[in-house]
């Protein structure tokens, strides 16, 4: 039986999703439980990786099981054993042809910035920029990213790993709730640090460190050396995966 799992996690104490030689990861925490239950190594397959410190509201993974357990009981089984910074939202039986990564059509990410005073209670869940940001100024940059572009200049995935770095951004919304500025981006897929570098480029323009012409040039003439702006994973959330 193939099972599709949707879960949330606080990325503060994780070195990301994927198992690493050193450090705690979300994948490892889950696979340890499943391997013990199945009495054999059990691999899970996620919709994609998240980096160190990045959070998820609705990450998706699948795995195969030969255990005689009703799908409705899996959620309780997981949450009884998982640490308190991971929570399984739902589990459902799916076709054996379903693949959490390859069947994903769209993903939505949210980056959250505290523009008020430094807050010790949200320092691990919001980027502490602690200065005002103009939504109108930020949107002058974000609007440039909507549509299909080669985002080679705006991510950290090496071209030797993924040669074709063309992605489509369907929407790039920016809004403010109290002292939090939120960037919400929906696209067909994202590369390593891509969201963080897009948001950082918006902020760099706001600060006068880059022009619109330079950003447009980086889109039209892709080059890994053109954009150096980046921000921490702290404020980044995987919101949803659409299939």
Coordinates of C-alpha atoms in Angstrom, one line a residue:
X1 CA 0.0 0.0 0.0
X2 CA 1.3 3.5 -0.9
X3 CA 0.5 6.2 1.6
X4 CA 0.6 10.0 1.1
X5 CA 1.4 12.0 4.2
X6 CA 1.0 15.7 4.8
X7 CA 2.9 17.2 7.7
X8 CA 4.1 20.4 9.4
X9 CA 7.4 21.0 11.1
X10 CA 9.3 23.8 12.8
X11 CA 12.7 23.9 11.1
X12 CA 14.5 25.6 13.9
X13 CA 16.4 22.6 15.1
X14 CA 16.7 20.8 11.8
X15 CA 19.6 20.8 9.3
X16 CA 16.8 20.6 6.6
X17 CA 14.6 17.8 5.3
X18 CA 17.1 15.5 3.7
X19 CA 19.3 13.1 5.8
X20 CA 22.8 14.6 6.3
X21 CA 26.0 13.0 7.5
X22 CA 25.8 15.2 10.6
X23 CA 22.9 16.9 12.2
X24 CA 19.2 16.3 12.8
X25 CA 16.8 16.1 9.8
X26 CA 13.1 15.7 9.3
X27 CA 13.5 12.8 7.0
X28 CA 15.7 10.9 9.5
X29 CA 13.2 11.3 12.3
X30 CA 10.4 9.9 10.2
X31 CA 12.4 7.0 8.6
X32 CA 13.7 5.9 12.0
X33 CA 10.1 5.3 13.1
X34 CA 9.0 3.6 9.9
X35 CA 12.1 1.4 9.7
X36 CA 11.5 0.2 13.3
X37 CA 7.9 -0.5 12.6
X38 CA 8.7 -2.4 9.4
X39 CA 11.7 -4.1 10.8
X40 CA 13.6 -3.1 7.7
X41 CA 15.0 0.1 6.2
X42 CA 12.1 2.2 4.9
X43 CA 12.6 5.2 2.7
X44 CA 10.2 8.2 2.3
X45 CA 10.0 10.4 -0.8
X46 CA 9.2 14.1 -0.3
X47 CA 7.7 16.7 -2.6
X48 CA 11.1 18.4 -2.3
X49 CA 13.8 19.4 0.2
X50 CA 13.8 22.3 2.6
X51 CA 17.0 23.8 3.9
X52 CA 18.2 24.2 7.5
X53 CA 15.9 26.4 9.5
X54 CA 13.1 26.3 7.0
X55 CA 9.6 25.4 8.2
X56 CA 6.7 23.7 6.6
X57 CA 2.9 24.0 7.0
X58 CA 2.0 21.2 4.5
X59 CA 5.0 19.3 3.3
X60 CA 4.1 16.0 1.5
X61 CA 5.9 12.7 1.3
X62 CA 4.9 9.1 0.3
X63 CA 6.1 5.7 1.4
X64 CA 5.1 2.1 0.8
X65 CA 4.0 -0.3 3.6
X66 CA 3.0 -3.9 3.8
X67 CA 1.7 -3.5 7.4
X68 CA -2.0 -4.3 7.9
X69 CA -2.8 -0.8 9.3
X70 CA -5.9 1.2 8.4
X71 CA -4.8 4.5 6.7
X72 CA -7.0 6.3 9.2
X73 CA -4.9 5.1 12.1
X74 CA -1.5 6.2 10.7
X75 CA -1.9 9.8 11.8
X76 CA -2.2 8.8 15.4
X77 CA 0.6 6.3 15.1
X78 CA 3.0 8.9 13.7
X79 CA 2.1 11.7 16.1
X80 CA 2.4 9.4 19.1
X81 CA 6.1 8.7 18.2
X82 CA 7.3 11.9 16.5
X83 CA 9.1 14.7 18.4
X84 CA 7.0 17.8 19.1
X85 CA 8.5 19.9 16.3
X86 CA 6.9 17.6 13.7
X87 CA 3.2 17.0 13.4
X88 CA 1.4 14.8 10.8
X89 CA -1.7 16.6 9.5
X90 CA -3.2 13.7 7.4
X91 CA -2.5 10.3 5.9
X92 CA -4.3 8.8 2.9
X93 CA -4.0 5.7 0.7
X94 CA -3.1 6.6 -2.9
X95 CA -2.3 4.8 -6.2
X96 CA 0.9 2.9 -6.4
X97 CA 1.7 5.3 -9.3
X98 CA 1.6 8.4 -7.1
X99 CA 4.9 10.1 -6.5
X100 CA 5.1 13.0 -4.0
X101 CA 7.9 14.8 -6.0
X102 CA 7.2 14.0 -9.6
X103 CA 3.4 14.5 -9.5
X104 CA 3.6 17.9 -7.8
X105 CA 2.3 20.6 -10.1
X106 CA 2.7 23.7 -8.0
X107 CA 4.2 24.8 -4.7
X108 CA 3.5 27.8 -2.6
X109 CA 6.0 29.3 -0.2
X110 CA 5.7 32.2 2.3
X111 CA 8.6 34.3 3.6
X112 CA 7.8 36.3 6.7
X113 CA 9.7 39.4 7.9
X114 CA 9.4 41.2 11.2
X115 CA 9.6 45.0 10.4
X116 CA 8.8 46.0 14.0
X117 CA 11.2 45.9 17.0
X118 CA 13.3 42.8 17.5
X119 CA 11.2 40.0 19.0
X120 CA 13.0 37.3 21.1
X121 CA 9.9 35.1 20.8
X122 CA 9.8 35.0 17.0
X123 CA 13.5 35.2 16.2
X124 CA 13.4 31.5 15.0
X125 CA 10.3 31.8 12.9
X126 CA 10.5 35.3 11.4
X127 CA 13.4 37.1 9.8
X128 CA 14.2 40.0 12.1
X129 CA 14.7 42.9 9.7
X130 CA 13.3 45.4 12.2
X131 CA 12.9 48.3 9.9
X132 CA 9.9 49.5 7.8
X133 CA 9.5 48.2 4.3
X134 CA 7.3 49.8 1.6
X135 CA 5.1 47.2 -0.1
X136 CA 4.8 49.4 -3.2
X137 CA 8.6 49.6 -3.6
X138 CA 9.0 45.8 -3.1
X139 CA 6.4 45.1 -5.7
X140 CA 8.4 46.9 -8.4
X141 CA 10.8 44.0 -8.1
X142 CA 8.5 41.1 -7.4
X143 CA 6.4 41.9 -10.5
X144 CA 9.6 41.3 -12.7
X145 CA 9.7 37.7 -11.4
X146 CA 6.2 36.7 -12.4
X147 CA 6.0 34.4 -15.5
X148 CA 8.5 31.9 -16.9
X149 CA 12.1 32.9 -16.6
X150 CA 15.6 31.3 -16.4
X151 CA 16.3 31.8 -12.7
X152 CA 20.0 30.7 -12.9
X153 CA 21.1 34.1 -11.4
X154 CA 18.7 33.7 -8.4
X155 CA 19.5 30.4 -6.8
X156 CA 22.3 28.3 -5.4
X157 CA 21.7 25.1 -7.4
X158 CA 24.8 24.4 -9.5
X159 CA 24.3 24.1 -13.2
X160 CA 26.2 20.8 -13.1
X161 CA 23.4 19.5 -10.9
X162 CA 20.4 21.0 -12.8
X163 CA 21.3 22.5 -16.2
X164 CA 17.8 23.8 -17.1
X165 CA 16.9 26.4 -14.4
X166 CA 13.8 27.7 -16.1
X167 CA 10.8 28.0 -13.7
X168 CA 7.4 29.6 -13.8
X169 CA 6.2 31.9 -11.0
X170 CA 2.4 32.1 -11.2
X171 CA 1.9 34.7 -8.4
X172 CA 4.1 36.8 -6.2
X173 CA 2.1 38.6 -3.6
X174 CA 3.4 40.9 -0.9
X175 CA 1.3 42.2 2.0
X176 CA 1.6 43.3 5.6
X177 CA -0.1 42.0 8.8
X178 CA 0.7 44.2 11.8
X179 CA 4.5 44.2 12.0
X180 CA 5.0 41.3 9.6
X181 CA 5.6 41.7 5.9
X182 CA 4.7 38.5 4.0
X183 CA 6.0 37.4 0.6
X184 CA 3.8 34.7 -0.8
X185 CA 5.1 33.0 -4.0
X186 CA 3.4 30.2 -6.0
X187 CA 5.3 28.5 -8.8
X188 CA 5.9 25.3 -10.8
X189 CA 9.0 24.5 -8.8
X190 CA 11.9 26.2 -6.9
X191 CA 15.6 25.7 -6.8
X192 CA 18.0 25.9 -3.8
X193 CA 17.8 29.2 -2.0
X194 CA 15.6 30.6 -4.8
X195 CA 12.8 32.0 -2.7
X196 CA 15.4 33.5 -0.3
X197 CA 17.3 35.2 -3.1
X198 CA 14.2 36.6 -4.8
X199 CA 13.0 38.1 -1.5
X200 CA 16.6 39.4 -0.8
X201 CA 16.7 41.0 -4.2
X202 CA 13.4 42.9 -3.4
X203 CA 15.0 44.1 -0.2
X204 CA 18.3 45.0 -1.9
X205 CA 16.3 47.2 -4.3
X206 CA 14.4 48.8 -1.4
X207 CA 17.8 49.6 0.2
X208 CA 19.2 51.1 -3.0
X209 CA 21.8 48.3 -3.4
X210 CA 20.6 47.2 -6.8
X211 CA 18.6 48.7 -9.7
X212 CA 15.6 47.3 -11.6
X213 CA 17.8 47.3 -14.7
X214 CA 20.4 45.1 -13.0
X215 CA 17.7 42.6 -11.9
X216 CA 16.2 42.5 -15.4
X217 CA 19.7 41.9 -16.8
X218 CA 20.2 39.0 -14.4
X219 CA 16.9 37.5 -15.6
X220 CA 17.6 38.0 -19.3
X221 CA 21.3 37.1 -19.2
X222 CA 21.5 34.3 -16.5
X223 CA 24.8 34.1 -14.6
X224 CA 25.6 32.6 -11.2
X225 CA 27.9 35.6 -10.4
X226 CA 25.3 38.4 -10.9
X227 CA 23.2 38.2 -7.8
X228 CA 24.8 37.8 -4.3
X229 CA 21.8 38.8 -2.1
X230 CA 20.4 36.2 0.2
X231 CA 18.6 36.0 3.6
X232 CA 18.3 33.3 6.3
X233 CA 15.9 30.4 6.0
X234 CA 14.3 31.4 9.4
X235 CA 11.3 33.2 7.8
X236 CA 10.6 30.7 5.1
X237 CA 7.6 28.3 5.1
X238 CA 6.5 25.7 2.6
X239 CA 2.8 26.4 2.6
X240 CA 1.3 23.9 0.3
X241 CA 1.9 21.4 -2.6
X242 CA -0.7 21.1 -5.3
X243 CA -1.2 17.9 -7.3

